[in-house]
mmCIF file of C-alpha atoms in Angstrom:
data_model
loop_
_atom_site.group_PDB
_atom_site.id
_atom_site.type_symbol
_atom_site.label_atom_id
_atom_site.label_comp_id
_atom_site.label_asym_id
_atom_site.label_seq_id
_atom_site.Cartn_x
_atom_site.Cartn_y
_atom_site.Cartn_z
ATOM 1 C CA UNK N 375 67.794 79.503 30.738
ATOM 2 C CA UNK N 376 64.730 77.096 29.874
ATOM 3 C CA UNK N 377 65.189 73.829 27.764
ATOM 4 C CA UNK N 378 62.983 76.222 25.352
ATOM 5 C CA UNK N 379 65.284 78.877 25.111
ATOM 6 C CA UNK N 380 67.824 76.467 24.983
ATOM 7 C CA UNK N 381 66.151 75.248 21.771
ATOM 8 C CA UNK N 382 66.533 78.170 19.950
ATOM 9 C CA UNK N 383 70.612 79.720 21.116
ATOM 10 C CA UNK N 384 73.002 78.315 19.044
ATOM 11 C CA UNK N 385 74.974 75.593 20.690
ATOM 12 C CA UNK N 386 78.721 76.717 21.974
ATOM 13 C CA UNK N 387 81.359 74.757 21.552
ATOM 14 C CA UNK N 388 84.191 74.942 24.303
ATOM 15 C CA UNK N 389 87.673 72.421 24.053
ATOM 16 C CA UNK N 390 89.506 71.220 26.772
ATOM 17 C CA UNK N 391 93.169 73.242 26.939
ATOM 18 C CA UNK N 392 95.887 70.486 27.097
ATOM 19 C CA UNK N 393 97.721 72.302 29.860
ATOM 20 C CA UNK N 394 98.692 68.753 30.676
ATOM 21 C CA UNK N 395 100.746 66.218 29.158
ATOM 22 C CA UNK N 396 99.648 63.481 27.396
ATOM 23 C CA UNK N 397 96.271 64.546 25.458
ATOM 24 C CA UNK N 398 92.937 64.075 26.425
ATOM 25 C CA UNK N 399 93.107 59.879 26.113
ATOM 26 C CA UNK N 400 94.914 57.233 28.404
ATOM 27 C CA UNK N 401 96.665 56.238 25.005
ATOM 28 C CA UNK N 402 100.059 55.766 23.636
ATOM 29 C CA UNK N 403 98.843 56.412 20.114
ATOM 30 C CA UNK N 404 101.224 59.398 18.968
ATOM 31 C CA UNK N 405 99.259 62.582 19.109
ATOM 32 C CA UNK N 406 100.394 65.698 17.449
ATOM 33 C CA UNK N 407 99.285 67.899 20.583
ATOM 34 C CA UNK N 408 101.803 69.763 22.867
ATOM 35 C CA UNK N 409 101.209 70.868 26.495
ATOM 36 C CA UNK N 410 103.476 73.618 26.113
ATOM 37 C CA UNK N 411 102.556 77.707 26.282
ATOM 38 C CA UNK N 412 103.705 77.973 22.549
ATOM 39 C CA UNK N 413 101.680 75.340 21.813
ATOM 40 C CA UNK N 414 98.347 76.535 23.564
ATOM 41 C CA UNK N 415 98.367 79.977 22.835
ATOM 42 C CA UNK N 416 98.374 79.126 18.837
ATOM 43 C CA UNK N 417 95.643 76.734 19.775
ATOM 44 C CA UNK N 418 93.593 79.431 21.246
ATOM 45 C CA UNK N 419 93.624 81.559 18.326
ATOM 46 C CA UNK N 420 93.019 78.893 15.880
ATOM 47 C CA UNK N 421 90.310 77.594 18.020
ATOM 48 C CA UNK N 422 89.004 81.456 17.799
ATOM 49 C CA UNK N 423 88.752 81.715 14.679
ATOM 50 C CA UNK N 424 87.261 78.270 14.346
ATOM 51 C CA UNK N 425 84.528 79.705 16.381
ATOM 52 C CA UNK N 426 84.621 78.312 19.610
ATOM 53 C CA UNK N 427 83.212 80.619 22.589
ATOM 54 C CA UNK N 428 85.705 78.303 25.461
ATOM 55 C CA UNK N 429 88.348 77.222 26.264
ATOM 56 C CA UNK N 430 88.817 75.036 29.663
ATOM 57 C CA UNK N 431 92.212 74.583 31.576
ATOM 58 C CA UNK N 432 92.750 71.522 33.824
ATOM 59 C CA UNK N 433 93.850 71.970 36.957
ATOM 60 C CA UNK N 434 96.253 68.762 38.393
ATOM 61 C CA UNK N 435 98.915 68.980 41.271
ATOM 62 C CA UNK N 436 99.972 65.529 41.268
ATOM 63 C CA UNK N 437 101.371 62.842 37.961
ATOM 64 C CA UNK N 438 99.643 60.031 36.878
ATOM 65 C CA UNK N 439 97.643 58.910 33.761
ATOM 66 C CA UNK N 440 99.633 60.305 31.322
ATOM 67 C CA UNK N 441 99.387 63.828 32.723
ATOM 68 C CA UNK N 442 103.541 63.606 33.841
ATOM 69 C CA UNK N 443 103.446 67.602 33.268
ATOM 70 C CA UNK N 444 100.905 70.094 34.587
ATOM 71 C CA UNK N 445 100.549 74.178 34.090
ATOM 72 C CA UNK N 446 98.473 75.419 36.960
ATOM 73 C CA UNK N 447 95.371 76.731 35.403
ATOM 74 C CA UNK N 448 94.555 80.029 36.748
ATOM 75 C CA UNK N 449 98.314 81.417 35.068
ATOM 76 C CA UNK N 450 97.572 79.412 32.211
ATOM 77 C CA UNK N 451 94.228 80.512 31.433
ATOM 78 C CA UNK N 452 96.261 84.717 31.990
ATOM 79 C CA UNK N 453 98.350 83.472 28.877
ATOM 80 C CA UNK N 454 95.749 82.222 26.666
ATOM 81 C CA UNK N 455 93.074 85.396 27.123
ATOM 82 C CA UNK N 456 96.508 87.843 26.070
ATOM 83 C CA UNK N 457 97.006 85.729 22.919
ATOM 84 C CA UNK N 458 93.190 86.284 22.168
ATOM 85 C CA UNK N 459 90.038 89.059 21.770
ATOM 86 C CA UNK N 460 87.385 86.997 22.239
ATOM 87 C CA UNK N 461 87.580 83.612 23.153
ATOM 88 C CA UNK N 462 86.815 83.270 26.924
ATOM 89 C CA UNK N 463 88.959 81.189 29.340
ATOM 90 C CA UNK N 464 87.459 78.850 31.995
ATOM 91 C CA UNK N 465 90.261 78.209 34.843
ATOM 92 C CA UNK N 466 89.821 75.363 37.250
ATOM 93 C CA UNK N 467 89.621 75.992 40.548
ATOM 94 C CA UNK N 468 89.825 73.101 42.917
ATOM 95 C CA UNK N 469 88.417 74.272 46.677
ATOM 96 C CA UNK N 470 91.035 73.602 49.223
ATOM 97 C CA UNK N 471 94.064 74.739 47.602
ATOM 98 C CA UNK N 472 91.656 77.418 47.005
ATOM 99 C CA UNK N 473 89.714 79.680 49.474
ATOM 100 C CA UNK N 474 87.310 82.026 48.308
ATOM 101 C CA UNK N 475 89.070 84.870 49.111
ATOM 102 C CA UNK N 476 92.149 84.298 46.991
ATOM 103 C CA UNK N 477 90.063 82.795 44.120
ATOM 104 C CA UNK N 478 87.307 86.090 44.046
ATOM 105 C CA UNK N 479 90.548 88.011 44.192
ATOM 106 C CA UNK N 480 92.268 86.319 41.036
ATOM 107 C CA UNK N 481 89.733 86.408 39.120
ATOM 108 C CA UNK N 482 88.598 89.660 39.306
ATOM 109 C CA UNK N 483 91.833 90.839 38.791
ATOM 110 C CA UNK N 484 92.142 88.860 35.701
ATOM 111 C CA UNK N 485 88.711 90.231 34.853
ATOM 112 C CA UNK N 486 90.249 94.248 34.896
ATOM 113 C CA UNK N 487 93.669 93.564 32.450
ATOM 114 C CA UNK N 488 91.429 91.381 29.945
ATOM 115 C CA UNK N 489 88.209 92.053 29.870
ATOM 116 C CA UNK N 490 85.212 90.090 31.012
ATOM 117 C CA UNK N 491 85.881 87.031 29.536
ATOM 118 C CA UNK N 492 87.559 84.999 32.440
ATOM 119 C CA UNK N 493 85.265 82.291 33.974
ATOM 120 C CA UNK N 494 85.658 79.516 36.613
ATOM 121 C CA UNK N 495 84.919 75.267 36.694
ATOM 122 C CA UNK N 496 84.360 74.689 40.402
ATOM 123 C CA UNK N 497 86.126 71.103 40.499
ATOM 124 C CA UNK N 498 84.496 69.004 43.926
ATOM 125 C CA UNK N 499 87.718 66.592 43.455
ATOM 126 C CA UNK N 500 87.892 62.960 42.663
ATOM 127 C CA UNK N 501 91.166 62.111 43.210
ATOM 128 C CA UNK N 502 91.738 60.880 46.696
ATOM 129 C CA UNK N 503 95.301 60.215 46.046
ATOM 130 C CA UNK N 504 95.987 64.025 45.033
ATOM 131 C CA UNK N 505 94.902 65.356 47.998
ATOM 132 C CA UNK N 506 97.040 63.357 50.268
ATOM 133 C CA UNK N 507 99.895 64.490 48.627
ATOM 134 C CA UNK N 508 99.606 68.001 48.774
ATOM 135 C CA UNK N 509 98.508 67.592 52.165
ATOM 136 C CA UNK N 510 94.452 68.555 52.068
ATOM 137 C CA UNK N 511 91.942 66.777 54.115
ATOM 138 C CA UNK N 512 89.754 64.082 52.165
ATOM 139 C CA UNK N 513 86.243 65.007 52.542
ATOM 140 C CA UNK N 514 83.188 62.466 51.701
ATOM 141 C CA UNK N 515 81.434 62.792 48.755
ATOM 142 C CA UNK N 516 78.697 64.601 49.588
ATOM 143 C CA UNK N 517 80.363 66.814 52.212
ATOM 144 C CA UNK N 518 83.050 67.767 49.319
ATOM 145 C CA UNK N 519 79.803 68.986 47.272
ATOM 146 C CA UNK N 520 78.540 70.819 50.400
ATOM 147 C CA UNK N 521 81.854 72.640 50.716
ATOM 148 C CA UNK N 522 81.935 73.311 46.637
ATOM 149 C CA UNK N 523 78.306 74.870 46.752
ATOM 150 C CA UNK N 524 79.871 77.088 49.862
ATOM 151 C CA UNK N 525 82.620 78.179 47.382
ATOM 152 C CA UNK N 526 80.116 79.482 45.329
ATOM 153 C CA UNK N 527 77.914 81.213 47.372
ATOM 154 C CA UNK N 528 81.082 82.770 48.660
ATOM 155 C CA UNK N 529 82.676 83.949 45.178
ATOM 156 C CA UNK N 530 78.900 85.193 44.177
ATOM 157 C CA UNK N 531 78.788 86.628 47.280
ATOM 158 C CA UNK N 532 82.429 88.643 47.252
ATOM 159 C CA UNK N 533 81.951 89.590 43.632
ATOM 160 C CA UNK N 534 78.512 90.875 43.892
ATOM 161 C CA UNK N 535 77.878 92.222 47.352
ATOM 162 C CA UNK N 536 79.619 95.795 48.878
ATOM 163 C CA UNK N 537 80.327 94.084 51.851
ATOM 164 C CA UNK N 538 80.314 90.119 52.392
ATOM 165 C CA UNK N 539 79.137 88.535 55.484
ATOM 166 C CA UNK N 540 78.719 84.658 55.179
ATOM 167 C CA UNK N 541 78.631 81.398 57.934
ATOM 168 C CA UNK N 542 79.246 78.675 56.747
ATOM 169 C CA UNK N 543 80.337 74.755 57.682
ATOM 170 C CA UNK N 544 83.732 75.281 55.762
ATOM 171 C CA UNK N 545 83.905 79.296 55.188
ATOM 172 C CA UNK N 546 83.693 82.402 57.109
ATOM 173 C CA UNK N 547 83.655 85.856 56.388
ATOM 174 C CA UNK N 548 82.751 89.370 58.055
ATOM 175 C CA UNK N 549 82.106 92.529 56.157
ATOM 176 C CA UNK N 550 85.059 91.390 53.535
ATOM 177 C CA UNK N 551 85.339 94.363 50.924
ATOM 178 C CA UNK N 552 86.480 93.310 47.857
ATOM 179 C CA UNK N 553 87.552 96.231 45.675
ATOM 180 C CA UNK N 554 87.763 96.352 42.694
ATOM 181 C CA UNK N 555 85.150 93.947 41.869
ATOM 182 C CA UNK N 556 85.366 92.095 38.742
ATOM 183 C CA UNK N 557 84.012 94.005 35.739
ATOM 184 C CA UNK N 558 80.512 93.361 33.893
ATOM 185 C CA UNK N 559 78.871 90.583 33.303
ATOM 186 C CA UNK N 560 80.644 88.764 36.209
ATOM 187 C CA UNK N 561 82.501 85.569 35.828
ATOM 188 C CA UNK N 562 80.612 82.430 35.095
ATOM 189 C CA UNK N 563 80.432 80.065 37.536
ATOM 190 C CA UNK N 564 80.592 76.274 36.065
ATOM 191 C CA UNK N 565 81.238 73.140 37.630
ATOM 192 C CA UNK N 566 81.124 69.137 36.990
ATOM 193 C CA UNK N 567 79.707 66.086 37.933
ATOM 194 C CA UNK N 568 76.815 63.199 37.269
ATOM 195 C CA UNK N 569 75.867 62.180 40.795
ATOM 196 C CA UNK N 570 72.684 63.245 42.738
ATOM 197 C CA UNK N 571 75.099 65.897 44.952
ATOM 198 C CA UNK N 572 76.114 67.457 41.904
ATOM 199 C CA UNK N 573 73.012 67.941 39.862
ATOM 200 C CA UNK N 574 71.312 69.318 43.317
ATOM 201 C CA UNK N 575 74.071 71.866 43.923
ATOM 202 C CA UNK N 576 74.047 73.218 40.202
ATOM 203 C CA UNK N 577 70.253 73.881 40.295
ATOM 204 C CA UNK N 578 70.834 76.081 43.558
ATOM 205 C CA UNK N 579 73.902 78.249 42.663
ATOM 206 C CA UNK N 580 75.898 77.395 39.395
ATOM 207 C CA UNK N 581 75.450 78.969 36.041
ATOM 208 C CA UNK N 582 76.694 75.874 34.220
ATOM 209 C CA UNK N 583 76.652 72.426 34.874
ATOM 210 C CA UNK N 584 79.409 69.723 32.659
ATOM 211 C CA UNK N 585 78.215 65.978 32.723
ATOM 212 C CA UNK N 586 79.964 63.181 31.210
ATOM 213 C CA UNK N 587 79.243 62.122 27.605
ATOM 214 C CA UNK N 588 76.592 59.681 27.175
ATOM 215 C CA UNK N 589 74.125 58.925 25.003
ATOM 216 C CA UNK N 590 70.982 61.153 23.987
ATOM 217 C CA UNK N 591 68.639 59.488 26.300
ATOM 218 C CA UNK N 592 71.257 60.149 29.002
ATOM 219 C CA UNK N 593 71.981 63.332 28.462
ATOM 220 C CA UNK N 594 67.910 64.183 28.635
ATOM 221 C CA UNK N 595 67.474 62.242 31.780
ATOM 222 C CA UNK N 596 69.808 64.416 33.157
ATOM 223 C CA UNK N 597 68.751 68.002 31.533
ATOM 224 C CA UNK N 598 65.474 66.966 32.925
ATOM 225 C CA UNK N 599 66.218 66.691 36.001
ATOM 226 C CA UNK N 600 68.860 69.086 36.871
ATOM 227 C CA UNK N 601 66.312 71.958 35.124
ATOM 228 C CA UNK N 602 63.378 70.675 36.962
ATOM 229 C CA UNK N 603 65.109 70.896 40.342
ATOM 230 C CA UNK N 604 66.340 74.535 38.978
ATOM 231 C CA UNK N 605 62.734 75.402 38.541
ATOM 232 C CA UNK N 606 62.051 74.610 41.848
ATOM 233 C CA UNK N 607 64.596 76.738 43.346
ATOM 234 C CA UNK N 608 63.887 79.916 41.114
ATOM 235 C CA UNK N 609 67.448 79.265 39.587
ATOM 236 C CA UNK N 610 68.629 79.029 35.753
ATOM 237 C CA UNK N 611 71.289 76.409 34.973
ATOM 238 C CA UNK N 612 72.791 75.906 31.395
ATOM 239 C CA UNK N 613 73.951 72.279 30.246
ATOM 240 C CA UNK N 614 77.277 71.609 29.153
ATOM 241 C CA UNK N 615 78.534 67.848 27.807
ATOM 242 C CA UNK N 616 81.430 66.128 27.181
ATOM 243 C CA UNK N 617 82.790 65.245 24.098
ATOM 244 C CA UNK N 618 85.566 63.365 21.824
ATOM 245 C CA UNK N 619 85.402 64.705 18.612
ATOM 246 C CA UNK N 620 87.208 61.917 15.435
ATOM 247 C CA UNK N 621 86.128 63.693 12.457
ATOM 248 C CA UNK N 622 87.085 61.989 9.179
ATOM 249 C CA UNK N 623 86.476 61.975 5.520
ATOM 250 C CA UNK N 624 84.451 58.554 6.113
ATOM 251 C CA UNK N 625 82.912 56.994 8.826
ATOM 252 C CA UNK N 626 85.424 54.003 8.210
ATOM 253 C CA UNK N 627 88.226 56.109 8.807
ATOM 254 C CA UNK N 628 86.892 57.797 11.529
ATOM 255 C CA UNK N 629 86.192 54.498 13.845
ATOM 256 C CA UNK N 630 89.626 53.201 12.172
ATOM 257 C CA UNK N 631 91.119 55.688 14.574
ATOM 258 C CA UNK N 632 89.188 55.252 17.444
ATOM 259 C CA UNK N 633 89.938 51.668 17.567
ATOM 260 C CA UNK N 634 93.512 52.634 17.284
ATOM 261 C CA UNK N 635 93.439 54.706 20.049
ATOM 262 C CA UNK N 636 91.829 52.001 22.189
ATOM 263 C CA UNK N 637 94.070 49.420 20.869
ATOM 264 C CA UNK N 638 96.903 50.841 21.967
ATOM 265 C CA UNK N 639 95.617 52.192 25.632
ATOM 266 C CA UNK N 640 97.646 52.164 28.314
ATOM 267 C CA UNK N 641 96.262 49.221 30.468
ATOM 268 C CA UNK N 642 97.914 50.287 34.085
ATOM 269 C CA UNK N 643 96.912 53.310 33.474
ATOM 270 C CA UNK N 644 93.097 52.980 32.577
ATOM 271 C CA UNK N 645 92.861 50.630 35.257
ATOM 272 C CA UNK N 646 94.570 52.945 37.695
ATOM 273 C CA UNK N 647 92.200 56.034 36.361
ATOM 274 C CA UNK N 648 89.477 53.491 36.559
ATOM 275 C CA UNK N 649 89.920 52.141 40.369
ATOM 276 C CA UNK N 650 90.016 55.867 41.643
ATOM 277 C CA UNK N 651 86.945 57.125 40.050
ATOM 278 C CA UNK N 652 84.917 54.275 40.719
ATOM 279 C CA UNK N 653 86.354 55.127 45.081
ATOM 280 C CA UNK N 654 85.325 58.288 44.408
ATOM 281 C CA UNK N 655 81.671 57.185 43.193
ATOM 282 C CA UNK N 656 80.705 54.496 45.498
ATOM 283 C CA UNK N 657 81.264 57.387 48.167
ATOM 284 C CA UNK N 658 78.073 58.867 47.428
ATOM 285 C CA UNK N 659 74.924 57.747 49.027
ATOM 286 C CA UNK N 660 73.132 56.417 45.725
ATOM 287 C CA UNK N 661 76.853 54.759 45.296
ATOM 288 C CA UNK N 662 76.690 56.350 41.871
ATOM 289 C CA UNK N 663 79.411 58.882 40.411
ATOM 290 C CA UNK N 664 80.961 60.833 37.173
ATOM 291 C CA UNK N 665 82.230 57.415 35.941
ATOM 292 C CA UNK N 666 79.665 54.284 37.807
ATOM 293 C CA UNK N 667 78.691 53.094 34.166
ATOM 294 C CA UNK N 668 81.709 53.274 32.273
ATOM 295 C CA UNK N 669 83.949 50.609 30.898
ATOM 296 C CA UNK N 670 87.501 50.145 30.073
ATOM 297 C CA UNK N 671 86.586 51.426 26.545
ATOM 298 C CA UNK N 672 85.052 54.584 28.065
ATOM 299 C CA UNK N 673 87.383 55.602 30.880
ATOM 300 C CA UNK N 674 90.601 55.632 27.971
ATOM 301 C CA UNK N 675 88.865 59.052 27.553
ATOM 302 C CA UNK N 676 88.841 60.811 30.728
ATOM 303 C CA UNK N 677 85.423 61.908 30.766
ATOM 304 C CA UNK N 678 83.445 59.310 28.623
ATOM 305 C CA UNK N 679 84.032 61.101 25.297
ATOM 306 C CA UNK N 680 83.598 58.464 23.401
ATOM 307 C CA UNK N 681 79.615 57.716 24.656
ATOM 308 C CA UNK N 682 78.968 61.400 23.036
ATOM 309 C CA UNK N 683 79.328 59.955 19.549
ATOM 310 C CA UNK N 684 80.748 62.750 17.778
ATOM 311 C CA UNK N 685 82.657 60.168 15.529
ATOM 312 C CA UNK N 686 82.457 60.041 11.963
ATOM 313 C CA UNK N 687 81.988 61.973 9.090
ATOM 314 C CA UNK N 688 81.437 66.175 9.473
ATOM 315 C CA UNK N 689 77.931 65.809 8.538
ATOM 316 C CA UNK N 690 77.670 62.806 10.985
ATOM 317 C CA UNK N 691 78.764 64.431 13.749
ATOM 318 C CA UNK N 692 77.149 67.607 12.779
ATOM 319 C CA UNK N 693 73.627 65.933 13.095
ATOM 320 C CA UNK N 694 74.629 64.215 16.508
ATOM 321 C CA UNK N 695 75.136 67.485 17.959
ATOM 322 C CA UNK N 696 71.882 68.873 16.899
ATOM 323 C CA UNK N 697 70.099 65.610 18.663
ATOM 324 C CA UNK N 698 72.261 66.402 21.309
ATOM 325 C CA UNK N 699 71.265 70.071 21.808
ATOM 326 C CA UNK N 700 67.228 69.146 21.265
ATOM 327 C CA UNK N 701 68.090 66.750 24.355
ATOM 328 C CA UNK N 702 68.816 70.220 26.636
ATOM 329 C CA UNK N 703 72.219 70.907 26.296
ATOM 330 C CA UNK N 704 73.695 74.254 25.581
ATOM 331 C CA UNK N 705 77.380 73.595 25.240
ATOM 332 C CA UNK N 706 79.738 70.663 23.876
ATOM 333 C CA UNK N 707 82.767 70.619 25.615
ATOM 334 C CA UNK N 708 85.143 69.256 23.361
ATOM 335 C CA UNK N 709 88.308 67.023 23.176
ATOM 336 C CA UNK N 710 90.704 66.082 20.121
ATOM 337 C CA UNK N 711 93.918 63.690 19.040
ATOM 338 C CA UNK N 712 95.816 66.136 17.686
ATOM 339 C CA UNK N 713 94.135 69.878 18.304
ATOM 340 C CA UNK N 714 95.478 72.082 16.399
ATOM 341 C CA UNK N 715 94.857 70.748 13.352
ATOM 342 C CA UNK N 716 91.601 69.194 13.855
ATOM 343 C CA UNK N 717 90.280 72.143 15.946
ATOM 344 C CA UNK N 718 90.828 74.046 12.943
ATOM 345 C CA UNK N 719 89.033 71.122 10.537
ATOM 346 C CA UNK N 720 86.581 70.610 13.418
ATOM 347 C CA UNK N 721 85.872 75.307 12.618
ATOM 348 C CA UNK N 722 85.699 74.737 8.782
ATOM 349 C CA UNK N 723 83.832 71.371 8.356
ATOM 350 C CA UNK N 724 81.644 70.696 11.247
ATOM 351 C CA UNK N 725 80.275 74.044 12.798
ATOM 352 C CA UNK N 726 78.738 75.592 9.586
ATOM 353 C CA UNK N 727 77.355 72.196 9.247
ATOM 354 C CA UNK N 728 75.605 72.582 12.670
ATOM 355 C CA UNK N 729 74.307 76.352 11.840
ATOM 356 C CA UNK N 730 72.833 74.982 8.472
ATOM 357 C CA UNK N 731 70.458 72.125 10.261
ATOM 358 C CA UNK N 732 69.860 74.549 13.394
ATOM 359 C CA UNK N 733 68.719 76.889 11.212
ATOM 360 C CA UNK N 734 65.810 74.447 9.923
ATOM 361 C CA UNK N 735 64.729 74.135 13.429
ATOM 362 C CA UNK N 736 64.291 77.611 14.076
ATOM 363 C CA UNK N 737 60.973 79.212 12.881
ATOM 364 C CA UNK N 738 60.042 81.565 10.720
ATOM 365 C CA UNK N 739 60.439 85.125 11.692
ATOM 366 C CA UNK N 740 57.299 87.276 11.265
ATOM 367 C CA UNK N 741 57.130 89.818 8.943
ATOM 368 C CA UNK N 742 55.624 92.990 9.235
ATOM 369 C CA UNK N 743 52.517 93.770 7.439
#
């Protein structure tokens, strides 16, 4: 999708599925958010009615940073699909524990069970301790993205080609036939990352690129870079940005909630998270990863969601969303403190304002003479 197309298409909304405990902030602030299936089924139904397009299930194999309990992403995604009618669910997959063959077959079957509403998010991995705990080799930064790129090429090939053959550094296939193929349209492939390797990979193979929260100018620079590279590769990629929403009746109330989250942060957990992600990013050739410029306060929300600035009144947040859209963003991936009630509020109070502002950006349609 070109930047021109992005400017005219309505911005889409996704939410982080809290299928791990602890919510979306590393804070001891009370959160009316549950990680169990009953809470999440209800949340998916609320989100669907509220106007959300996607839900993203998380993949975690080990406890830490408040996420002591975790449900597996693919299984959990199926339960959410069974509880909804239109919502698309993105299952996070981690190359290493998953082989492309297993992933391709799982997702194809889910497509037939629930219709073409299943998508995948390929997570290259940032937590070395997690790989060590489950006995998976820890590759260096560039190798992790090379493996993810091969993983995506294999998924696409298995799903689209009658007989798939591939010879890479990490995966090899010879005349592999998958039947049945997933329903059309093919499951969308998302990926994350903010390093050069992540953007380069997205510009070659991914349908969607997720990046951490950032200011509008920082987002625009990333969008311009990835779209320029994608054009050189005759490829199109859509952009999603992480954000944490605190929508309240007044800006003062919203900022007070933010301060309460930060004041109640778990310093030991935040610093442990900071240590792991800085190590992962410093291994990249440019010495930067997703969290290269993140402060302690930023890292209280895992993916720099505070930086996106979706904190204030519904009208302030809607205005900010349209600014982000004008920077070339196609989708916002959102976290909340109290998911069920705040997703419902966002759908009722914020999304209609966004659509109202978007309509003002659109040129008037031509009339027949």
